Coordinates of C-alpha atoms and ligand atoms in Angstrom, one line a residue:
Chain A
M165 CA -8.6 5.8 42.9
I166 CA -9.9 7.1 39.5
S167 CA -13.4 8.0 40.8
S168 CA -12.0 9.7 43.9
D169 CA -9.8 11.9 41.6
A170 CA -13.0 13.7 40.9
V171 CA -12.8 15.5 44.2
L172 CA -9.4 17.0 43.3
G173 CA -9.1 20.6 42.1
P174 CA -9.2 22.1 38.6
D175 CA -5.4 22.1 38.2
H176 CA -5.1 18.4 38.9
V177 CA -3.6 16.3 36.1
P178 CA -4.1 12.5 36.4
G179 CA -0.8 11.0 37.6
G180 CA 0.4 14.6 38.3
P181 CA 1.9 15.8 41.5
A182 CA -0.2 16.2 44.7
I183 CA 1.7 19.3 45.8
R184 CA 3.4 21.8 43.5
L185 CA 5.5 24.8 44.4
G186 CA 7.0 26.9 41.6
G187 CA 9.4 29.8 42.1
V188 CA 7.9 30.5 45.5
V189 CA 9.3 33.5 47.5
K190 CA 8.3 34.6 51.0
R191 CA 10.0 37.6 52.6
Y192 CA 9.8 38.8 56.2
G193 CA 11.3 42.3 56.0
D194 CA 14.8 41.8 54.8
V195 CA 14.8 38.0 55.4
A196 CA 13.8 35.8 52.5
A197 CA 12.5 32.8 54.4
V198 CA 11.7 31.1 51.2
N199 CA 13.7 32.2 48.2
G200 CA 12.7 30.7 44.8
L201 CA 11.6 27.3 45.9
D202 CA 10.6 24.7 43.3
L203 CA 9.2 21.4 44.5
D204 CA 6.8 18.8 43.1
V205 CA 5.6 16.1 45.4
P206 CA 4.3 13.1 43.5
A207 CA 1.0 11.7 44.7
G208 CA 1.2 8.8 47.2
I209 CA 4.8 9.1 48.2
C210 CA 6.5 10.3 51.4
M211 CA 8.6 13.3 50.6
G212 CA 11.1 14.4 53.2
L213 CA 12.0 18.1 53.4
L214 CA 15.4 18.0 55.0
G215 CA 17.2 21.2 56.1
P216 CA 18.7 22.9 59.1
N217 CA 16.8 25.2 61.4
G218 CA 15.9 28.4 59.5
A219 CA 16.0 26.8 56.1
G220 CA 12.3 27.8 55.5
K221 CA 10.6 24.4 56.1
S222 CA 7.8 25.7 58.4
T223 CA 7.2 28.7 56.2
T224 CA 6.8 26.4 53.2
M225 CA 4.3 24.3 55.1
R226 CA 2.3 27.4 56.2
M227 CA 2.1 28.6 52.6
L228 CA 0.6 25.2 51.6
T229 CA -2.4 26.0 53.9
A230 CA -2.5 29.7 52.9
Q231 CA -1.7 30.7 56.5
S232 CA 1.3 32.4 55.0
R233 CA 1.0 34.2 51.7
A234 CA 3.8 33.9 49.1
D235 CA 5.2 37.1 47.7
A236 CA 5.9 35.4 44.4
G237 CA 5.5 32.0 42.7
E238 CA 2.7 29.5 42.2
I239 CA 1.4 26.9 44.6
S240 CA -1.2 24.2 44.1
V241 CA -2.3 21.4 46.5
L242 CA -4.3 18.4 45.2
G243 CA -5.1 20.4 42.1
F244 CA -6.4 23.5 43.9
P245 CA -4.5 26.7 43.4
V246 CA -3.4 28.2 46.7
P247 CA -4.4 30.6 48.2
A248 CA -7.4 31.1 45.7
M249 CA -9.0 27.7 46.4
S250 CA -7.1 26.9 49.6
K251 CA -10.2 26.1 51.6
Q252 CA -11.0 23.2 49.3
A253 CA -7.5 22.0 49.5
R254 CA -7.5 22.2 53.3
A255 CA -10.6 20.0 53.4
L256 CA -8.6 17.2 51.9
M257 CA -5.4 17.9 53.8
G258 CA -4.2 17.0 57.3
V259 CA -1.8 19.3 59.0
V260 CA 0.5 18.4 61.9
P261 CA 2.2 21.6 63.1
Q262 CA 5.7 21.9 64.5
H263 CA 4.4 23.4 67.7
D264 CA 1.7 21.5 69.7
N265 CA -1.5 23.5 69.6
L266 CA -3.9 21.0 71.2
D267 CA -6.6 22.2 73.5
E268 CA -5.1 21.4 76.9
E269 CA -8.4 21.9 78.7
L270 CA -10.2 19.4 76.6
T271 CA -9.9 15.6 76.6
A272 CA -8.2 13.7 73.9
R273 CA -11.5 12.7 72.5
Q274 CA -12.9 16.2 72.6
N275 CA -9.9 17.5 70.7
L276 CA -10.6 15.0 68.0
E277 CA -14.3 15.7 68.0
V278 CA -13.8 19.4 67.4
F279 CA -11.5 18.7 64.5
A280 CA -13.8 16.1 63.0
R281 CA -16.4 18.9 62.8
L282 CA -14.0 21.5 61.5
Y283 CA -13.0 19.0 58.8
R284 CA -16.7 18.4 58.0
V285 CA -16.8 14.7 58.8
P286 CA -20.5 13.9 58.4
R287 CA -22.4 13.5 61.6
R288 CA -23.1 9.8 61.2
E289 CA -19.4 9.0 60.5
R290 CA -18.0 11.3 63.2
A291 CA -18.0 8.9 66.2
A292 CA -16.3 6.2 64.1
A293 CA -13.8 8.6 62.7
V294 CA -12.9 9.7 66.2
D295 CA -12.6 6.1 67.5
R296 CA -10.3 5.3 64.6
A297 CA -8.1 8.3 65.3
L298 CA -7.9 7.4 68.9
E299 CA -6.8 3.9 68.0
L300 CA -4.2 5.3 65.6
A301 CA -2.9 7.4 68.5
Q302 CA -3.1 4.4 70.8
L303 CA -5.1 6.6 73.2
T304 CA -8.4 4.7 73.3
D305 CA -8.0 4.1 77.0
R306 CA -6.9 7.6 77.7
Q307 CA -9.6 9.3 75.6
R308 CA -11.3 10.9 78.7
S309 CA -8.0 12.3 80.0
R310 CA -7.5 16.0 79.6
T311 CA -4.7 16.7 77.2
V312 CA -2.7 18.6 79.8
D313 CA -2.4 15.3 81.7
L314 CA -0.9 13.3 78.8
S315 CA 2.8 12.7 78.3
G316 CA 4.8 14.4 75.5
G317 CA 4.7 11.3 73.3
M318 CA 0.9 10.8 73.8
R319 CA 0.3 14.5 72.9
R320 CA 2.4 14.2 69.8
R321 CA 0.5 11.1 68.7
L322 CA -2.8 12.9 69.4
L323 CA -1.6 15.9 67.4
I324 CA -0.9 13.6 64.4
A325 CA -4.2 11.7 64.8
R326 CA -6.0 15.0 64.9
G327 CA -4.7 15.8 61.4
L328 CA -5.8 12.3 60.2
V329 CA -9.3 12.3 61.7
H330 CA -11.0 13.1 58.3
A331 CA -8.9 10.6 56.3
P332 CA -7.0 13.2 54.3
R333 CA -5.5 12.7 50.9
A334 CA -2.3 14.5 51.8
V335 CA -0.6 15.2 55.1
L336 CA 1.8 17.9 56.1
L337 CA 4.1 16.9 59.0
D338 CA 6.3 19.6 60.3
E339 CA 9.2 18.1 62.3
P340 CA 6.9 15.4 63.7
T341 CA 9.4 13.8 66.1
V342 CA 11.4 16.7 67.3
G343 CA 12.2 16.5 71.0
L344 CA 10.8 13.0 71.5
D345 CA 12.6 10.0 72.9
P346 CA 13.8 7.3 70.5
Q347 CA 11.0 4.8 71.5
V348 CA 8.2 7.3 70.7
R349 CA 10.0 8.4 67.6
Q350 CA 10.1 4.7 66.4
Q351 CA 6.3 4.5 67.0
L352 CA 5.7 7.6 64.9
W353 CA 7.9 6.3 62.1
T354 CA 5.8 3.2 61.9
L355 CA 2.6 5.3 61.8
I356 CA 4.0 7.5 59.1
T357 CA 5.1 4.6 57.0
A358 CA 1.7 3.0 57.3
L359 CA 0.1 6.2 56.1
R360 CA 2.3 6.3 53.0
D361 CA 1.6 2.6 52.4
D362 CA -2.0 3.5 52.3
G363 CA -1.6 5.9 49.4
V364 CA -1.7 9.2 51.4
T365 CA 0.8 11.8 50.1
V366 CA 3.1 12.8 53.0
L367 CA 5.2 15.9 53.0
M368 CA 7.4 15.7 56.1
S369 CA 9.9 18.3 57.2
T370 CA 12.8 17.2 59.4
H371 CA 16.3 18.2 60.4
Y372 CA 17.1 14.6 61.4
I373 CA 19.1 12.8 58.7
E374 CA 18.1 9.4 59.9
E375 CA 14.4 10.2 59.8
A376 CA 14.6 11.6 56.3
E377 CA 16.6 8.6 55.1
R378 CA 14.4 6.0 56.7
L379 CA 11.0 7.3 55.9
S380 CA 11.2 9.2 52.7
D381 CA 10.7 7.8 49.2
E382 CA 12.4 11.0 48.1
V383 CA 14.1 13.8 49.9
A384 CA 14.4 17.4 49.0
L385 CA 17.4 19.1 50.6
M386 CA 16.6 22.6 51.6
S387 CA 18.9 25.4 52.4
R388 CA 18.3 29.1 52.7
G389 CA 14.8 29.0 51.3
R390 CA 15.6 26.8 48.3
V391 CA 15.6 23.1 47.3
I392 CA 19.1 22.4 46.3
A393 CA 18.8 18.8 45.4
R394 CA 16.2 16.1 45.4
G395 CA 15.9 12.4 44.7
R396 CA 15.7 9.0 46.4
P397 CA 18.0 9.1 49.4
A398 CA 20.2 6.3 48.1
D399 CA 20.5 8.0 44.7
L400 CA 21.4 11.3 46.2
V401 CA 24.1 9.7 48.3
A402 CA 25.5 7.6 45.4
D403 CA 25.5 10.6 43.0
H404 CA 27.2 13.1 45.4
A405 CA 29.1 11.1 48.0
G406 CA 29.7 7.7 46.5
V407 CA 29.4 4.4 48.5
R408 CA 32.0 5.0 51.2
T409 CA 33.5 7.9 53.1
E410 CA 36.8 7.7 54.9
E411 CA 37.4 9.7 58.0
F412 CA 41.0 10.8 58.7
Y413 CA 42.0 11.8 62.2
G414 CA 45.1 13.5 63.4
P415 CA 46.8 16.7 64.4
P416 CA 46.0 19.8 62.3
R417 CA 49.1 19.4 60.2
R418 CA 48.1 15.9 59.2
L419 CA 44.6 17.0 58.4
A420 CA 45.8 19.7 56.1
E421 CA 48.1 17.2 54.4
V422 CA 45.2 14.8 53.8
E423 CA 43.1 17.7 52.3
R424 CA 45.9 18.7 50.0
I425 CA 46.7 15.2 48.8
A426 CA 43.0 14.3 48.3
A427 CA 42.4 17.5 46.3
D428 CA 45.4 16.6 44.3
L429 CA 44.0 13.2 43.6
G430 CA 40.6 14.7 42.6
F431 CA 38.7 13.7 45.7
T432 CA 36.1 15.9 47.5
T433 CA 36.7 16.4 51.2
R434 CA 35.0 18.1 54.1
R435 CA 36.1 19.0 57.6
T436 CA 34.0 17.6 60.4
G437 CA 35.4 18.8 63.7
P438 CA 38.4 16.7 64.5
S439 CA 38.5 14.8 61.1
V440 CA 38.7 15.2 57.4
S441 CA 36.1 13.1 55.4
V442 CA 37.1 11.9 52.0
L443 CA 34.0 11.2 49.9
R444 CA 33.8 8.4 47.3
A445 CA 36.5 6.5 49.2
E446 CA 35.7 3.4 47.2
K447 CA 37.6 5.1 44.4
I448 CA 40.9 5.3 46.3
T449 CA 43.4 3.2 44.2
P450 CA 46.3 1.4 45.9
Q451 CA 48.7 4.1 44.5
A452 CA 46.5 6.8 46.0
R453 CA 46.3 4.8 49.2
E454 CA 50.1 5.0 49.6
R455 CA 50.0 8.8 49.5
L456 CA 46.9 9.2 51.6
G457 CA 47.3 6.6 54.2
Q458 CA 44.4 4.7 55.8
G459 CA 41.3 6.3 57.3
E460 CA 38.3 4.9 59.0
A461 CA 35.8 3.8 56.4
R462 CA 32.0 4.2 56.8
A463 CA 29.0 4.2 54.5
S464 CA 28.3 7.6 52.9
H465 CA 25.1 9.2 54.0
L466 CA 22.9 12.2 53.4
E467 CA 24.7 14.4 55.8
D468 CA 27.8 14.1 53.5
V469 CA 25.7 15.2 50.6
F470 CA 24.2 18.0 52.5
V471 CA 27.5 19.4 53.7
L472 CA 29.0 19.0 50.3
L473 CA 26.3 21.0 48.6
T474 CA 25.7 23.7 51.1
G475 CA 28.7 23.9 53.4
E476 CA 26.2 23.7 56.3
T477 CA 25.4 20.9 58.7
V478 CA 21.9 19.8 59.1
E479 CA 21.5 18.6 62.7
Chain H
M1435 CA 3.2 0.8 67.0
N1436 CA 1.2 -2.4 67.3
A1437 CA -0.7 -4.3 64.6
D1438 CA -4.0 -2.7 65.7
A1439 CA -2.8 0.7 65.0
D1440 CA -1.4 -0.4 61.7
A1441 CA -4.8 -1.9 60.7
A1442 CA -6.5 1.3 61.8
V1443 CA -4.3 3.3 59.4
R1444 CA -5.0 1.0 56.6
T1445 CA -8.7 0.7 56.8
P1446 CA -10.8 3.5 55.4
L1447 CA -8.1 6.1 54.8
R1448 CA -8.8 7.1 51.3
T1449 CA -12.2 8.6 51.9
G1450 CA -11.1 12.1 52.5
R1451 CA -13.2 14.4 50.4
P1452 CA -15.0 17.7 50.9
H1453 CA -18.4 16.9 52.2
G1454 CA -20.6 19.0 49.9
P1455 CA -19.5 22.1 48.1
V1456 CA -17.2 24.6 49.7
H1457 CA -18.4 28.2 50.0
R1458 CA -16.9 31.4 51.2
F1459 CA -19.0 31.4 54.3
E1460 CA -20.1 28.1 55.8
L1461 CA -22.2 27.5 58.8
A1462 CA -20.4 24.2 59.2
A1463 CA -17.2 26.0 59.8
V1464 CA -18.8 28.3 62.4
A1465 CA -20.5 25.2 64.0
G1466 CA -17.1 23.5 64.3
V1467 CA -15.7 26.4 66.3
W1468 CA -18.9 26.4 68.5
R1469 CA -18.3 22.8 69.2
R1470 CA -15.1 23.7 70.9
E1471 CA -16.7 26.5 72.8
L1472 CA -19.4 24.2 74.0
A1473 CA -16.9 21.6 75.2
L1474 CA -15.0 24.3 77.2
Y1475 CA -18.3 25.8 78.5
R1476 CA -19.4 22.5 79.8
R1477 CA -16.3 22.3 81.8
Y1478 CA -16.4 25.8 83.1
W1479 CA -20.1 26.8 83.1
T1480 CA -20.3 27.0 86.9
T1481 CA -17.5 29.6 87.3
T1482 CA -18.6 31.5 84.2
T1483 CA -22.2 31.6 85.4
F1484 CA -21.3 32.6 88.9
A1485 CA -19.1 35.5 87.8
S1486 CA -21.5 36.6 85.2
V1487 CA -24.5 36.6 87.5
V1488 CA -23.0 37.7 90.8
E1489 CA -21.2 40.7 89.6
P1490 CA -24.1 42.6 88.1
T1491 CA -26.3 41.5 90.9
I1492 CA -23.9 43.2 93.4
Y1493 CA -24.0 46.4 91.4
L1494 CA -27.8 46.2 91.3
L1495 CA -28.2 45.6 95.0
A1496 CA -25.5 48.1 96.0
F1497 CA -26.9 50.9 93.8
G1498 CA -30.5 49.9 94.0
F1499 CA -30.7 49.8 97.8
G1500 CA -27.7 52.1 98.6
F1501 CA -28.8 55.0 96.3
G1502 CA -32.4 53.9 96.2
S1503 CA -32.8 54.7 99.8
L1504 CA -31.6 58.3 99.1
V1505 CA -33.3 59.0 95.8
G1506 CA -36.4 56.8 95.7
V1507 CA -37.8 57.7 92.3
V1508 CA -35.7 58.5 89.2
A1509 CA -37.1 59.6 85.8
G1510 CA -40.5 58.4 87.0
Y1511 CA -39.3 54.9 88.0
R1512 CA -38.5 53.3 91.4
Y1513 CA -34.7 53.6 91.5
I1514 CA -34.2 49.8 91.9
D1515 CA -36.2 49.3 88.7
F1516 CA -34.3 52.0 87.0
V1517 CA -31.0 50.4 87.9
G1518 CA -32.2 46.9 87.4
T1519 CA -33.0 47.6 83.8
G1520 CA -29.7 49.6 83.3
V1521 CA -27.5 47.0 84.8
V1522 CA -28.6 44.6 82.0
A1523 CA -26.2 46.6 79.8
T1524 CA -23.4 46.3 82.4
A1525 CA -23.9 42.5 82.5
V1526 CA -23.8 42.4 78.7
L1527 CA -20.6 44.5 78.6
F1528 CA -18.9 42.3 81.2
T1529 CA -19.8 39.1 79.4
S1530 CA -18.9 40.2 75.9
A1531 CA -16.0 42.7 75.8
F1532 CA -13.9 40.9 78.4
P1533 CA -14.0 37.4 76.9
G1534 CA -13.6 39.1 73.5
M1535 CA -10.4 40.7 74.6
F1536 CA -8.8 38.1 77.0
S1537 CA -9.9 34.7 75.6
T1538 CA -9.3 35.7 72.0
Y1539 CA -5.8 37.1 72.9
V1540 CA -4.9 34.0 74.9
R1541 CA -6.1 31.6 72.3
R1542 CA -4.3 33.4 69.5
T1543 CA -0.9 34.2 71.1
F1544 CA -0.4 31.6 73.9
Q1545 CA -2.4 28.6 72.9
H1546 CA -2.2 29.0 69.1
T1547 CA -5.7 27.5 68.9
Y1548 CA -6.6 29.6 65.9
D1549 CA -3.5 28.6 64.0
G1550 CA -4.8 25.0 64.3
M1551 CA -8.3 25.9 63.2
L1552 CA -7.1 27.9 60.2
S1553 CA -5.2 24.9 58.9
T1554 CA -8.7 23.2 58.5
P1555 CA -11.3 24.5 56.1
V1556 CA -12.1 27.5 58.3
D1557 CA -11.3 31.1 57.3
T1558 CA -10.7 34.0 59.6
H1559 CA -14.1 35.6 59.0
E1560 CA -15.8 32.4 60.0
L1561 CA -13.6 32.1 63.0
V1562 CA -14.4 35.6 64.2
T1563 CA -18.1 35.2 63.5
A1564 CA -18.2 32.0 65.5
E1565 CA -16.3 33.4 68.5
A1566 CA -18.4 36.6 68.5
T1567 CA -21.8 34.9 68.1
W1568 CA -20.9 32.4 70.9
I1569 CA -20.0 35.4 73.2
A1570 CA -23.2 37.1 72.1
A1571 CA -25.3 34.1 72.9
K1572 CA -23.9 34.0 76.5
S1573 CA -24.5 37.7 76.8
G1574 CA -28.1 37.2 75.7
V1575 CA -28.6 34.7 78.5
Y1576 CA -26.6 36.3 81.3
G1577 CA -27.9 39.8 80.4
C1578 CA -31.3 38.8 81.7
A1579 CA -29.9 38.0 85.2
P1580 CA -30.2 41.5 86.6
L1581 CA -33.8 41.7 85.3
L1582 CA -34.7 38.5 87.2
V1583 CA -33.2 39.9 90.4
A1584 CA -35.1 43.2 89.9
M1585 CA -38.3 41.1 89.4
A1586 CA -37.6 39.3 92.7
F1587 CA -37.6 42.8 94.3
G1588 CA -40.9 43.7 92.7
L1589 CA -40.3 44.8 89.1
P1590 CA -43.6 43.9 87.4
P1591 CA -43.2 41.5 84.5
A1592 CA -44.2 42.6 80.9
P1593 CA -44.5 40.5 77.7
T1594 CA -42.0 42.7 75.8
M1595 CA -39.4 41.7 78.4
L1596 CA -39.0 38.6 76.2
L1597 CA -37.1 40.9 73.8
V1598 CA -34.4 41.6 76.3
P1599 CA -32.3 38.5 75.4
L1600 CA -32.3 39.6 71.8
I1601 CA -31.2 43.1 72.7
A1602 CA -28.5 41.7 74.9
F1603 CA -27.4 39.4 72.0
V1604 CA -27.0 42.2 69.5
T1605 CA -25.2 44.4 72.0
G1606 CA -23.0 41.5 73.1
L1607 CA -22.2 40.8 69.5
G1608 CA -20.9 44.3 69.0
F1609 CA -18.9 44.4 72.2
G1610 CA -17.6 40.8 71.7
L1611 CA -16.3 41.9 68.3
F1612 CA -14.9 45.1 69.8
G1613 CA -13.0 42.9 72.3
I1614 CA -11.7 40.7 69.4
L1615 CA -10.6 43.8 67.5
V1616 CA -8.8 45.1 70.5
S1617 CA -7.1 41.8 71.1
A1618 CA -5.6 42.0 67.7
L1619 CA -4.4 45.6 68.2
V1620 CA -2.7 45.5 71.6
P1621 CA 1.0 44.7 71.9
S1622 CA 0.6 42.7 75.1
I1623 CA -2.1 41.4 77.4
N1624 CA -1.3 44.1 79.9
S1625 CA -2.5 46.8 77.5
F1626 CA -6.1 45.8 78.1
D1627 CA -5.9 47.9 81.2
Y1628 CA -5.8 51.0 79.0
I1629 CA -8.8 49.9 77.1
I1630 CA -10.7 49.1 80.2
S1631 CA -10.0 52.4 82.0
G1632 CA -9.9 54.6 79.0
V1633 CA -12.8 53.2 76.9
L1634 CA -15.0 50.7 78.7
T1635 CA -15.4 52.5 82.0
P1636 CA -16.5 55.8 80.5
L1637 CA -18.9 53.9 78.2
F1638 CA -20.3 52.1 81.2
L1639 CA -20.7 55.2 83.3
V1640 CA -22.2 57.4 80.7
A1641 CA -24.9 55.1 79.4
G1642 CA -27.8 56.0 81.6
T1643 CA -27.3 52.9 83.7
F1644 CA -27.1 54.5 87.2
F1645 CA -28.4 58.0 86.6
P1646 CA -30.4 59.5 83.7
L1647 CA -28.4 61.4 81.2
D1648 CA -30.7 64.4 81.1
Q1649 CA -29.3 65.5 84.4
L1650 CA -26.0 66.2 82.7
P1651 CA -24.9 69.0 80.3
P1652 CA -26.6 68.6 76.9
W1653 CA -23.4 67.7 75.1
V1654 CA -23.3 64.5 77.1
A1655 CA -26.6 63.5 75.5
V1656 CA -25.1 64.0 72.1
L1657 CA -22.0 62.0 73.0
A1658 CA -24.2 59.2 74.4
Q1659 CA -25.6 58.7 70.9
F1660 CA -22.2 57.3 70.0
N1661 CA -22.2 54.9 73.0
P1662 CA -23.7 51.6 72.0
L1663 CA -24.3 50.8 75.7
Y1664 CA -26.7 53.8 75.9
H1665 CA -28.8 52.4 73.1
C1666 CA -28.9 49.1 74.8
V1667 CA -30.0 50.7 78.1
E1668 CA -32.7 52.6 76.3
L1669 CA -34.0 49.5 74.5
V1670 CA -34.1 47.5 77.7
R1671 CA -36.0 50.2 79.6
H1672 CA -38.5 50.4 76.8
A1673 CA -38.9 46.7 76.6
V1674 CA -39.6 46.6 80.3
F1675 CA -41.6 49.9 80.8
G1676 CA -43.2 50.3 77.4
P1677 CA -41.9 50.4 73.8
Q1678 CA -41.4 53.6 71.9
P1679 CA -41.4 52.1 68.4
L1680 CA -39.8 55.0 66.4
A1681 CA -37.0 55.7 68.9
D1682 CA -36.4 52.0 69.4
L1683 CA -35.9 51.5 65.7
G1684 CA -33.1 54.0 65.8
H1685 CA -31.6 52.3 68.8
V1686 CA -31.7 48.9 67.1
G1687 CA -30.2 50.4 64.0
A1688 CA -27.3 52.0 66.0
L1689 CA -26.5 48.6 67.7
L1690 CA -26.6 46.7 64.4
L1691 CA -24.4 49.4 62.8
F1692 CA -21.9 49.1 65.7
A1693 CA -21.8 45.3 65.3
A1694 CA -21.4 45.4 61.6
L1695 CA -18.6 48.0 61.8
M1696 CA -16.8 46.0 64.6
W1697 CA -17.2 42.8 62.5
V1698 CA -15.4 44.3 59.5
L1699 CA -12.6 45.8 61.6
A1700 CA -12.2 42.6 63.8
V1701 CA -12.0 40.4 60.7
W1702 CA -9.5 42.7 59.1
R1703 CA -7.2 43.0 62.1
M1704 CA -7.4 39.3 63.0
R1705 CA -6.6 38.3 59.5
R1706 CA -3.5 40.5 59.7
K1707 CA -2.4 38.7 62.9
L1708 CA -3.2 35.2 61.8
I1709 CA -2.1 35.1 58.2
D1710 CA 1.3 36.5 57.4
Ligands
LIG808 N1 6.7 35.3 61.1 C1 8.0 35.5 60.8 N2 8.5 36.8 60.9 C2 9.8 37.0 60.7 N3 10.7 36.1 60.3 C3 10.2 34.8 60.2 C4 8.9 34.5 60.4 N4 8.7 33.1 60.2 C5 9.9 32.7 59.8 N5 10.8 33.7 59.8 C6 12.2 33.5 59.4 O1 12.3 32.8 58.2 C7 13.4 31.9 58.2 C8 12.8 30.5 58.0 O2 12.1 30.1 59.1 P1 11.3 28.7 59.2 O3 10.4 28.6 58.0 O4 10.6 28.6 60.5 O5 12.5 27.6 59.1 P2 12.6 26.1 59.5 O6 11.2 25.6 59.7 O7 13.2 25.4 58.4 O8 13.4 26.1 60.7 C9 14.1 32.0 59.5 O9 15.2 32.9 59.3 C10 13.0 32.7 60.4 O10 13.6 33.5 61.4
LIG809 MG1 10.3 24.8 61.4

């Protein structure tokens, strides 16, 4: 690990973050897609970027490859300042875009061969790198099929393998499982976890709570172009929503009453359609219980934190 | 995911490193883009070749024999030889400006191919250079087809003819880049019709391909100096019928200038489209 740090950029500090964004702003006309974003991604972890559609996740990813240029702020990837030394950073980075841009006319193998060259995999290692990527994507027996003939799940696996063909140090995954069925999603989760276990830094955006919770060592909650909270998923939940949440159902009058009493008792609540959720329900004392009544208890999760902090829902 | 795939992830994954120093302009980046073109070309070379060879041949035969039977000799040459050399420029235009416009547009806007490439260590100027030189290389080859047809009908071979692929390459480079530039300017793929009718057709007609320009009012000859296709036609005729070193230097200069100008403009506009 120490010797291979030599390939990292001039801004790299040993043990420092793999990806760093400070005060980053990106405007499109009047829209601030990213609006003062600060985020450090420690080397070797999987960081989940969780936020609803339009939060600025894809824009952030594109700025990390210099395909989008920030209006303000500082960015570095693997120690290389971006965009100044972005090309060096891109050589060490794998990118899996939100929208599939595979070459449909080419075979699975050819898609990988082209990217092995673009990523400068040396000639003598190229065939082995492509074989390994095919194995990763479980497409070894479909390598001669044209991409247009592959299923949605296969294409997604190929897209991910394409970003890994050069054994990158960091990988950007932009909503890697969106629109896939649960079985394929499960396969990809295994793949992403294995990557992280191998020491690759993973930055993965998602608007699926479960995905962020299951895969990420840390999550950054993103809303309106900013990171509003970050930490280990369990810590975030414990800090903001406690252990348990209780859902109270009933007619509107009853819900209003629950909200009033909970506020009176010092509890945080949120409305979710037909129910009122009372956070930190483990703190409800027997006396409080008499006034509040009994709700349906469940474990608190990241969605509770997200709604609490932003007033928005994620999914 | 099964155990095999897990093992595949774990094996040599920490090797990612830039292979050699990274420069502003790298042949390796260009070669990577060519690799994709080659894979596509291998799949489609029959149709590409058919279209690229048959179309100019039809022009050649139609004009060569159609008009040829009426005019016989033009500017001191058999008309079929006159047209055979002129149609080289037509073939170059068809095989460069059109892919430059259509393929580039489709790949950028519909297939997002370039977005994928720019997330690797490839920059816009390398991408544009790679696409344009690939197009130019095809023009260099297909541009010779009309000459071969003309030879089959009696055009005497000359050693300087070996320069024709080079002339076709340089012209194809300029027009390929012109197509790429236009692809980054038009609001939609339908707008190419304006460029074809408004720009390419006039260039194609007033290049001395089918009739000598000295038959026309003098201001046409002045305008022709600004038509890269005219310089291509002149160079090809000289390569076939006998070089005129001084004039040819000027023609080569004009084509190189055209290509250089188009490169700068194409890179500039493509960067604006691909990087936001
Ligand atoms: N190229 C663009 N032009 C104009 N607006 C854009 C562009 N890209 C993104 N946006 C806007 O920026 C905001 C953030 O978008 P995006 O980064 O795609 O969010 P996410 O990936 O989190 O869904 C959205 O309001 C989106 O409409
Ligand atoms: Mg997005």
